[in-house]
mmCIF file of C-alpha atoms and ligand atoms in Angstrom:
data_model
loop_
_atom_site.group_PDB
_atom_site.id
_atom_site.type_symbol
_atom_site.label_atom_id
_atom_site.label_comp_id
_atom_site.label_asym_id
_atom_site.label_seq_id
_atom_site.Cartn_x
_atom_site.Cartn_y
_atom_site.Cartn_z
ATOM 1 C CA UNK A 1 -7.669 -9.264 -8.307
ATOM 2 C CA UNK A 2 -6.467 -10.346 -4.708
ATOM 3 C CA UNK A 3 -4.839 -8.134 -2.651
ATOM 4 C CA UNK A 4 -3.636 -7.518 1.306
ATOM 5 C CA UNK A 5 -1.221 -5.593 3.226
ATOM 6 C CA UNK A 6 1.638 -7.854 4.840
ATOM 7 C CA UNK A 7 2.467 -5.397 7.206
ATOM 8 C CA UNK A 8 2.383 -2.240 7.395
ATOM 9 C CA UNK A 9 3.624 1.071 9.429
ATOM 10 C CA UNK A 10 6.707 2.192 10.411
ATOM 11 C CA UNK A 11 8.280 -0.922 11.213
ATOM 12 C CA UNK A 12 7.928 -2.262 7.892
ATOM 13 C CA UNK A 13 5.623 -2.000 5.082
ATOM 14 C CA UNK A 14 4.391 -4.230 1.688
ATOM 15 C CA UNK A 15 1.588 -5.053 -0.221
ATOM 16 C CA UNK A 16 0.645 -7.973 -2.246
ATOM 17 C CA UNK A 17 -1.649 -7.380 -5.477
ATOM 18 C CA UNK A 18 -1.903 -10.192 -7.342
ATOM 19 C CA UNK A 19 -4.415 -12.359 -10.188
ATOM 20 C CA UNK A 20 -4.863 -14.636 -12.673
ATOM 21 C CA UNK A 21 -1.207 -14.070 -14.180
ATOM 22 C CA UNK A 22 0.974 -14.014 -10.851
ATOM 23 C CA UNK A 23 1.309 -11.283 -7.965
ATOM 24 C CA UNK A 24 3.517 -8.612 -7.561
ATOM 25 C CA UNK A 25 4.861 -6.716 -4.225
ATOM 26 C CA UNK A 26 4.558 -3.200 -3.542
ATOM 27 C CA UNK A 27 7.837 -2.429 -1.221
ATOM 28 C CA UNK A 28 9.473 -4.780 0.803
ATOM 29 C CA UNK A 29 10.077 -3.015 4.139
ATOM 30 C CA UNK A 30 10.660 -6.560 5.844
ATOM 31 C CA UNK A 31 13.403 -8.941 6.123
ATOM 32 C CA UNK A 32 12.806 -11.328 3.623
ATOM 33 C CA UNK A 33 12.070 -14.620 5.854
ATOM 34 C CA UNK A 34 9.562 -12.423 7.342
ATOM 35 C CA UNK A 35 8.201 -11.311 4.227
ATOM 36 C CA UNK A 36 7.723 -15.143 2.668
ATOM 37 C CA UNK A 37 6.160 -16.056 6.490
ATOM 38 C CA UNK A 38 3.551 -13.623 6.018
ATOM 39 C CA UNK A 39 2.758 -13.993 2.278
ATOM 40 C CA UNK A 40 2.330 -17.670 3.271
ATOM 41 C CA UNK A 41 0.229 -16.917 6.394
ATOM 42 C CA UNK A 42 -1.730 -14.586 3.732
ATOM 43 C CA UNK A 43 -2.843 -17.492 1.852
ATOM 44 C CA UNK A 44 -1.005 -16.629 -1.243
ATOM 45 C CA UNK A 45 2.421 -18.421 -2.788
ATOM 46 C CA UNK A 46 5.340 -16.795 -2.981
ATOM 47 C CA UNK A 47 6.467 -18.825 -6.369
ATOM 48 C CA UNK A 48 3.578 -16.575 -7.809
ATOM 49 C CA UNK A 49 5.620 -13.261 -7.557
ATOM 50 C CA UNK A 50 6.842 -11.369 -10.651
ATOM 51 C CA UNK A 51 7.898 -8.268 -9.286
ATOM 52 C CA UNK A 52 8.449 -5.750 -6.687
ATOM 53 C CA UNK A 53 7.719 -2.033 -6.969
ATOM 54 C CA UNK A 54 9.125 0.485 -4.803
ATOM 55 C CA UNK A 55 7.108 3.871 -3.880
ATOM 56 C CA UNK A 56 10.247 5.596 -2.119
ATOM 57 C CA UNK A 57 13.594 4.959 -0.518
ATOM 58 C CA UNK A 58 12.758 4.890 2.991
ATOM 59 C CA UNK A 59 14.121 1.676 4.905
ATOM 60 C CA UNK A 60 10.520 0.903 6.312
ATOM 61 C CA UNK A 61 9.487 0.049 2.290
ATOM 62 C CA UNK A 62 12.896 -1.658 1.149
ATOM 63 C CA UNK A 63 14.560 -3.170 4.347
ATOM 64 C CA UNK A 64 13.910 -6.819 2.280
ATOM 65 C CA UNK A 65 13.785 -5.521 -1.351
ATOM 66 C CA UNK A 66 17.597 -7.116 -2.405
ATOM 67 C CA UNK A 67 16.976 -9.902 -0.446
ATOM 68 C CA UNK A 68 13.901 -10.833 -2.204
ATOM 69 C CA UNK A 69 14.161 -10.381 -5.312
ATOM 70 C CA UNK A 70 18.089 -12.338 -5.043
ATOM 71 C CA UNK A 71 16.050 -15.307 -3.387
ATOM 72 C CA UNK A 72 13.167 -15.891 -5.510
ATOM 73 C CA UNK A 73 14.987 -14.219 -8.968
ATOM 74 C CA UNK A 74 12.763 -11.013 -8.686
ATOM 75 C CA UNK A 75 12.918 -7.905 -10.777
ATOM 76 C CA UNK A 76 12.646 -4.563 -9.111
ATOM 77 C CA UNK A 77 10.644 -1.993 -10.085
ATOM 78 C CA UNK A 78 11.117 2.072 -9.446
ATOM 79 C CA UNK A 79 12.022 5.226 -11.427
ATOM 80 C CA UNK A 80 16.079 6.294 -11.318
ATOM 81 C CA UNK A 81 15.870 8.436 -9.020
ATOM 82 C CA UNK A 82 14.565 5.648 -6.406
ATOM 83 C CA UNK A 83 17.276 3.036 -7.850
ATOM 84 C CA UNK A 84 19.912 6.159 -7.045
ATOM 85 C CA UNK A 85 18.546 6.540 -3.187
ATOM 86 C CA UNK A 86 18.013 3.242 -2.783
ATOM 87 C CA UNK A 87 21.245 1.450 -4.458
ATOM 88 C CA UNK A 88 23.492 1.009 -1.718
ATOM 89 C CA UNK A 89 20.352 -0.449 0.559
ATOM 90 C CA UNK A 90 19.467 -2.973 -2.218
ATOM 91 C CA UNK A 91 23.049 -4.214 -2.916
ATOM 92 C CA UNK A 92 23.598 -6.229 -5.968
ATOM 93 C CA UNK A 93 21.654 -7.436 -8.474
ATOM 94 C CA UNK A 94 22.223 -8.603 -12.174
ATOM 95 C CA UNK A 95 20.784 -5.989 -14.728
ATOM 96 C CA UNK A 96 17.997 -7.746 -16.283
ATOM 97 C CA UNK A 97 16.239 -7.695 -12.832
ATOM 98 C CA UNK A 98 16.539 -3.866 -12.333
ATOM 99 C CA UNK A 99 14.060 -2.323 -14.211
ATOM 100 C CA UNK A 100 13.861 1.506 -14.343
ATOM 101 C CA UNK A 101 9.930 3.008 -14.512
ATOM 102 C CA UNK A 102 9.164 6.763 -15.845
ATOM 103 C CA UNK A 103 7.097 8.240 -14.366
ATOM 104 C CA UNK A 104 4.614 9.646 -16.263
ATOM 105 C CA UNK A 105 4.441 6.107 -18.575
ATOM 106 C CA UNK A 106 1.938 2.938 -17.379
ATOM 107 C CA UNK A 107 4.043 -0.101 -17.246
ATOM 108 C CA UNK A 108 2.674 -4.003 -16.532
ATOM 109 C CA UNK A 109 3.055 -6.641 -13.796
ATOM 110 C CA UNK A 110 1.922 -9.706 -13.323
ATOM 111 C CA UNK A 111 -0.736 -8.990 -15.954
ATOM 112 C CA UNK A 112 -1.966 -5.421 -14.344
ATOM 113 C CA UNK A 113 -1.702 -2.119 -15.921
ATOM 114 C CA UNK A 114 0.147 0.014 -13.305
ATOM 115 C CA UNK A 115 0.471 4.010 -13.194
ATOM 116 C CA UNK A 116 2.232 5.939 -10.836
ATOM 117 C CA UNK A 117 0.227 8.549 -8.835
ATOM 118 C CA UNK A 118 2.566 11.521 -7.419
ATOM 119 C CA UNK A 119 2.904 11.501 -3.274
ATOM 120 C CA UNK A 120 4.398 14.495 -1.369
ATOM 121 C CA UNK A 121 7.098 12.960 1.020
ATOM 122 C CA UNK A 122 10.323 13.614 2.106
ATOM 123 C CA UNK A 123 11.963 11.408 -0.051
ATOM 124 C CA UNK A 124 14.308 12.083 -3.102
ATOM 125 C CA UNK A 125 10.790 11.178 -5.239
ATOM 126 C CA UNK A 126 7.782 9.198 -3.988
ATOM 127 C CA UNK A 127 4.872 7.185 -5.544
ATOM 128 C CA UNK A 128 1.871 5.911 -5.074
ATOM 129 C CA UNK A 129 -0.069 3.594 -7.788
ATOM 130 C CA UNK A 130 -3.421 3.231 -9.795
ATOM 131 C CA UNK A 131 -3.581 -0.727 -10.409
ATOM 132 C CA UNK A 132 -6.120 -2.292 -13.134
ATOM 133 C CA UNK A 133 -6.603 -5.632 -14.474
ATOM 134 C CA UNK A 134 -9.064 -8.119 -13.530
ATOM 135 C CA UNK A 135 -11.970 -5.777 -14.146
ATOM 136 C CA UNK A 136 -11.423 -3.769 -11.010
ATOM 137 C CA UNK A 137 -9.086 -0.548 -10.612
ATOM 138 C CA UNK A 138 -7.051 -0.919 -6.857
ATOM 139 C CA UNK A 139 -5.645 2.834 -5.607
ATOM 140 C CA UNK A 140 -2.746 2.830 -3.222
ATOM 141 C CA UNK A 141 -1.082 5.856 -1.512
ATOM 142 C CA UNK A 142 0.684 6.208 1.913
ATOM 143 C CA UNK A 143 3.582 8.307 2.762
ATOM 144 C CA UNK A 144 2.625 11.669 1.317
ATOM 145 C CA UNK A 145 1.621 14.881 3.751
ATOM 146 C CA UNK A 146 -0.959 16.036 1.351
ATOM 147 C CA UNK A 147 -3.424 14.538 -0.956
ATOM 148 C CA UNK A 148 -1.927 15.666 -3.882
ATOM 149 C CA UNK A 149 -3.766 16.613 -7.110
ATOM 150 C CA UNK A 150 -3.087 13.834 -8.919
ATOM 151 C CA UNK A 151 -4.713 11.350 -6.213
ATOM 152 C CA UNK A 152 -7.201 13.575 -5.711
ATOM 153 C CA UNK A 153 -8.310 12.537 -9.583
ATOM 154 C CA UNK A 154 -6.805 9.512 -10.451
ATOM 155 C CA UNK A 155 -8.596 7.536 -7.088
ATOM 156 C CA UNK A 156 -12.449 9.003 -8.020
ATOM 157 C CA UNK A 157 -14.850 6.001 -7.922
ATOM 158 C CA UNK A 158 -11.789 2.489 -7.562
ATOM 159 C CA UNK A 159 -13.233 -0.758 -6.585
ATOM 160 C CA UNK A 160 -10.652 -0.683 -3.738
ATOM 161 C CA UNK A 161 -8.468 1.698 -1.959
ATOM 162 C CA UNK A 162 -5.094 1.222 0.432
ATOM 163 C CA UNK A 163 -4.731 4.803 1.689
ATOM 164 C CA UNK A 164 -2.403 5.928 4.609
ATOM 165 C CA UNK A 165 -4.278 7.446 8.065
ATOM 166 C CA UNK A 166 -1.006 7.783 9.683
ATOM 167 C CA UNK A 167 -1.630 10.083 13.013
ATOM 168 C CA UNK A 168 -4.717 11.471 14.907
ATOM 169 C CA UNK A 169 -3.507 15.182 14.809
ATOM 170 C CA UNK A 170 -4.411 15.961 18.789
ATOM 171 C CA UNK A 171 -2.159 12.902 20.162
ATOM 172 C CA UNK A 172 0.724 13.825 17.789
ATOM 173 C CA UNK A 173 0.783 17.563 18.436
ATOM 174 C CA UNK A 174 -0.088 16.491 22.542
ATOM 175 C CA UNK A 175 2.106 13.621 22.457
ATOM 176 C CA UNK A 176 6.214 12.682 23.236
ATOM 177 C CA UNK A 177 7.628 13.661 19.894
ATOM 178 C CA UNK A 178 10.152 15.699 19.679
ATOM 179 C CA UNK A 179 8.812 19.279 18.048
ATOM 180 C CA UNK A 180 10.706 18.714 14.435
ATOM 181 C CA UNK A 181 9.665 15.529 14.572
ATOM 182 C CA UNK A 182 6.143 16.234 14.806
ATOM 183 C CA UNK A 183 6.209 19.380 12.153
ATOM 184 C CA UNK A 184 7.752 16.651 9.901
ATOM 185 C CA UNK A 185 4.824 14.290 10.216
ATOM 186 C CA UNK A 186 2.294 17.081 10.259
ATOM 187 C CA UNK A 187 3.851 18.828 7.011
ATOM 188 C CA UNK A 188 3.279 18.873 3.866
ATOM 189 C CA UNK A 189 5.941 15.943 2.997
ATOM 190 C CA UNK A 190 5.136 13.665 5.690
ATOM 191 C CA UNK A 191 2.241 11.647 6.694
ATOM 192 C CA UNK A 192 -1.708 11.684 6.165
ATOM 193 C CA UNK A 193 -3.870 12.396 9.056
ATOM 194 C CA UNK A 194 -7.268 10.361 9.934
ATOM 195 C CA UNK A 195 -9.254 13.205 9.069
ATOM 196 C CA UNK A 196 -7.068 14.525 5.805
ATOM 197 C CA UNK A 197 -8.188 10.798 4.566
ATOM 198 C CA UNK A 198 -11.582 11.093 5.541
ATOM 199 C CA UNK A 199 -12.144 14.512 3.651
ATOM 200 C CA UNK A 200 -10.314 12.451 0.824
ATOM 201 C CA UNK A 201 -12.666 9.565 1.015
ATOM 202 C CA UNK A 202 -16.019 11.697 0.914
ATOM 203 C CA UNK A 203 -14.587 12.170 -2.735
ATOM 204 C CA UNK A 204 -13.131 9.473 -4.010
ATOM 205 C CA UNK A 205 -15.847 6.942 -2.692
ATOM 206 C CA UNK A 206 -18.538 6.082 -5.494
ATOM 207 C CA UNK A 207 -21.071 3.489 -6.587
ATOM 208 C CA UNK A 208 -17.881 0.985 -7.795
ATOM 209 C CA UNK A 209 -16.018 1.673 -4.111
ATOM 210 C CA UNK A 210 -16.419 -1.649 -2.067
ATOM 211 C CA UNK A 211 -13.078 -1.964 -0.039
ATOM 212 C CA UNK A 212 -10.802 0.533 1.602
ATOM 213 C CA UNK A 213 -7.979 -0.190 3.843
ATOM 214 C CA UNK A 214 -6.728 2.167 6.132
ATOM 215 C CA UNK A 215 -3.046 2.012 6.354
ATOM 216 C CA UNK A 216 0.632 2.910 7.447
ATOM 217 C CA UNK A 217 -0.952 4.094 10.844
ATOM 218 C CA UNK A 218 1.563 5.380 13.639
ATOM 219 C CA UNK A 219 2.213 3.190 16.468
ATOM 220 C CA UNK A 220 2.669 6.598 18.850
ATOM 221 C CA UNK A 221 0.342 8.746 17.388
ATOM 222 C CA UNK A 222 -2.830 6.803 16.633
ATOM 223 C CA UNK A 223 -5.070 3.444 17.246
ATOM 224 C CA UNK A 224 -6.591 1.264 14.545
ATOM 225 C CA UNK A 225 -10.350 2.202 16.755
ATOM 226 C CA UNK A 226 -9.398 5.964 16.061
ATOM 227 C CA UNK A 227 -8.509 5.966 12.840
ATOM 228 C CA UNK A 228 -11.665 4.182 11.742
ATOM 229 C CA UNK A 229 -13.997 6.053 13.794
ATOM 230 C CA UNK A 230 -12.634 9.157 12.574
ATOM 231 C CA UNK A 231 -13.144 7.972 8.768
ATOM 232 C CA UNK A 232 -16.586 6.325 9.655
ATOM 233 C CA UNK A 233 -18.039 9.634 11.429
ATOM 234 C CA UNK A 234 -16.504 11.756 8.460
ATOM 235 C CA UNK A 235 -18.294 9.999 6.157
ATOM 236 C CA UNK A 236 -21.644 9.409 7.714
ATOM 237 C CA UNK A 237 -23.856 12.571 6.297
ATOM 238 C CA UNK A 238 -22.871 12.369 2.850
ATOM 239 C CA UNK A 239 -24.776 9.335 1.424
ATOM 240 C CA UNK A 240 -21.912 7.103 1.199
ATOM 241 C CA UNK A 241 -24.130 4.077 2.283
ATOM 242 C CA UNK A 242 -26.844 5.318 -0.076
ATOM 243 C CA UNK A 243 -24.010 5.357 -2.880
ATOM 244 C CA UNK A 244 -21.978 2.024 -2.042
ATOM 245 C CA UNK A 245 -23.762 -0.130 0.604
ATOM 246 C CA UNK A 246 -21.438 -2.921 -0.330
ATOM 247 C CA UNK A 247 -18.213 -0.254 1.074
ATOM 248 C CA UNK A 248 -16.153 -1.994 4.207
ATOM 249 C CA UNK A 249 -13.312 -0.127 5.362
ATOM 250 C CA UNK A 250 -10.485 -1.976 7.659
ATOM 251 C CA UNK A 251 -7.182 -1.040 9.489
ATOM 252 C CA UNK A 252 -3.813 -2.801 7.729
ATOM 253 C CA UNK A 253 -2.120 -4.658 10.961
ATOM 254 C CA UNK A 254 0.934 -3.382 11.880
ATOM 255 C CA UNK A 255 3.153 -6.750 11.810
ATOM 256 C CA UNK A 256 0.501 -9.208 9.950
ATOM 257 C CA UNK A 257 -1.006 -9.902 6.669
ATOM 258 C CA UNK A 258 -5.011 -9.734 7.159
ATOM 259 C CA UNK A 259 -6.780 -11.921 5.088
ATOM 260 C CA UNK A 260 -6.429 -11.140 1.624
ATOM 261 C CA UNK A 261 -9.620 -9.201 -0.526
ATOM 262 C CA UNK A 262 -10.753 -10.893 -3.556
ATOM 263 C CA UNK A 263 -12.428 -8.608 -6.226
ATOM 264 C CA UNK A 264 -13.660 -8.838 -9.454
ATOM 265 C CA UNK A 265 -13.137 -11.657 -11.979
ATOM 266 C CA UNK A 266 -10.032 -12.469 -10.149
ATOM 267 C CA UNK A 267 -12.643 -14.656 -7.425
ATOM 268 C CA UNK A 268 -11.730 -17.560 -10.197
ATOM 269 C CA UNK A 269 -8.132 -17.304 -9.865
ATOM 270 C CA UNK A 270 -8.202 -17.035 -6.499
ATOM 271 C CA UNK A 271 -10.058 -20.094 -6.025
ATOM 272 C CA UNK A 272 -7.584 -21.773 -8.117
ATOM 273 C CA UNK A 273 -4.847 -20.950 -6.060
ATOM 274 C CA UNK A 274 -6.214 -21.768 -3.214
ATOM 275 C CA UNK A 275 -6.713 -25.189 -4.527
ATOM 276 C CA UNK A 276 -3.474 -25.290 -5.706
ATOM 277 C CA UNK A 277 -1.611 -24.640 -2.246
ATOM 278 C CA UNK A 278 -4.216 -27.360 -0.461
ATOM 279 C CA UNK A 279 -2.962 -29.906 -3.168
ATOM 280 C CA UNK A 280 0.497 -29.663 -2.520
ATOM 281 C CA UNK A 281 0.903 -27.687 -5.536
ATOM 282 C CA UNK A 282 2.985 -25.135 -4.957
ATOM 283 C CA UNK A 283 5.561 -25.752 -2.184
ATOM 284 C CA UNK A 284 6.864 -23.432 0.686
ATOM 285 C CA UNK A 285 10.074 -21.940 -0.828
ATOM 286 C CA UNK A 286 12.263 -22.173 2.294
HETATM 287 ZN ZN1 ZN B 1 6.742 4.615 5.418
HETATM 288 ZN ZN1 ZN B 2 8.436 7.212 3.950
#
């Protein structure tokens, strides 16, 4: 399995997973030339895509969804309630390529088994995903207010995590936001803090845990050193290194793709690819 954010915050967010059988998207929160530039500058192709998933309506995850998946013939992923919110957004596209999930049912992509986690947002539903194939299991969750219970199982002990650390709680509730505003991030269906991740990571990191990124931060409320300083310190003290010494956490750049992590058997396919692009093999789809 490779995988990297392509941006991600606010502004815009998305996610490429991808393996031996193709890649997929999760959300598509950019325009789409933007989107293609940065899966490109990611190293990966985007000829390989066979699907986007959407976690919730909000315009930061589908800004480029319709776009997308009408340039490069993509289907669309996300349960009916999502297609509802997110119809008019999206625009047109011919039925085969919109494909309704359940919720509580694993569905494939690209050669992974996916299952939707439940998120707490203010969304009409949101979603985050457990991801397996290539021998490794890849959590991702950003945009909920809470770890809910089912994250709090379902990410125990992944080879990889994408997990939100939106705000540093002092510089939202001392910073410029309006009050609402900063009761919405701070509640229960809006955004993770640094430290509600870190008391999430002292359980959910095991032996198998190598990679976590930290993601979906807030441009206002929070800085890429803070956020990983706060996880770092709240882990140090409970044998994390002693457990995992291979664990390296990162910060997901706001507006680029950082280099994409390779996991698992997947290091093959990878390779492959990256052969591939250097031969001329797969060309830039305009
Ligand atoms: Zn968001
Ligand atoms: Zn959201």
């Amino acid at each position: 399995m490779f995988f990297g954010t392509l941006a991600s915050g606010s502004s815009g967010n998305a996610i490429l997973v991808g393996g031996r059988e193709g890649s997929f998207l999760i959300d598509a929160g950019l325009p789409a030339a933007r989107l293609l530039e940065n899966i490109r500058r990611a190293g990966a192709v985007p000829e390989q895509l066979r699907g986007i998933f959407v976690t919730h309506e909000h315009v930061d995850h589908i800004r480029g969804v319709g776009a997308l998946a009408r340039k490069l013939n993509l289907p669309v992923y996300a349960t009916a309630a999502i297609w509802e919110a997110m119809e008019e957004t999206v625009g047109s596209l011919p039925a085969a390529r919109r494909l309704v999930v359940a919720a509580a049912e694993d569905f494939c992509l690209a050669g992974f088994n996916l299952a939707l986690i439940r998120t707490s947002h203010d969304s009409r539903e949101s979603h985050g995903l457990l991801i397996r194939g290539g021998g490794v299991t890849l959590g991702v969750a950003t945009d909920t207010g809470v770890v809910t219970p089912d994250m709090r199982t379902k990410f125990r002990n992944c080879d990889a995590l994408i997990i939100e650390a939106n705000h540093d709680s002092d510089m939202l509730w001392r910073g410029r936001y309006p009050q609402y505003l900063k009761r919405r991030v701070a509640g229960e269906f809006g955004h993770l803090s640094n430290r509600q991740t870190g008391e999430a990571l002292r359980e959910w990191i095991g032996e198998n845990t190598q990679k976590v990124v930290l993601a979906h931060l807030s441009e206002e409320n929070n800085t890429p050193a803070l956020a990983l300083k706060t996880v770092v310190e709240m882990l140090r003290g409970h044998a994390v290194r002693e457990k995992c010494a291979r664990l390296r956490i990162r910060v997901a750049p706001r507006h680029e793709p950082h280099e994409l992590i390779v996991l698992g058997e997947e290091r093959d396919a990878y390779g492959v690819l990256q052969r591939n692009r250097m031969a001329g093999g797969f060309t830039a789809g305009g």
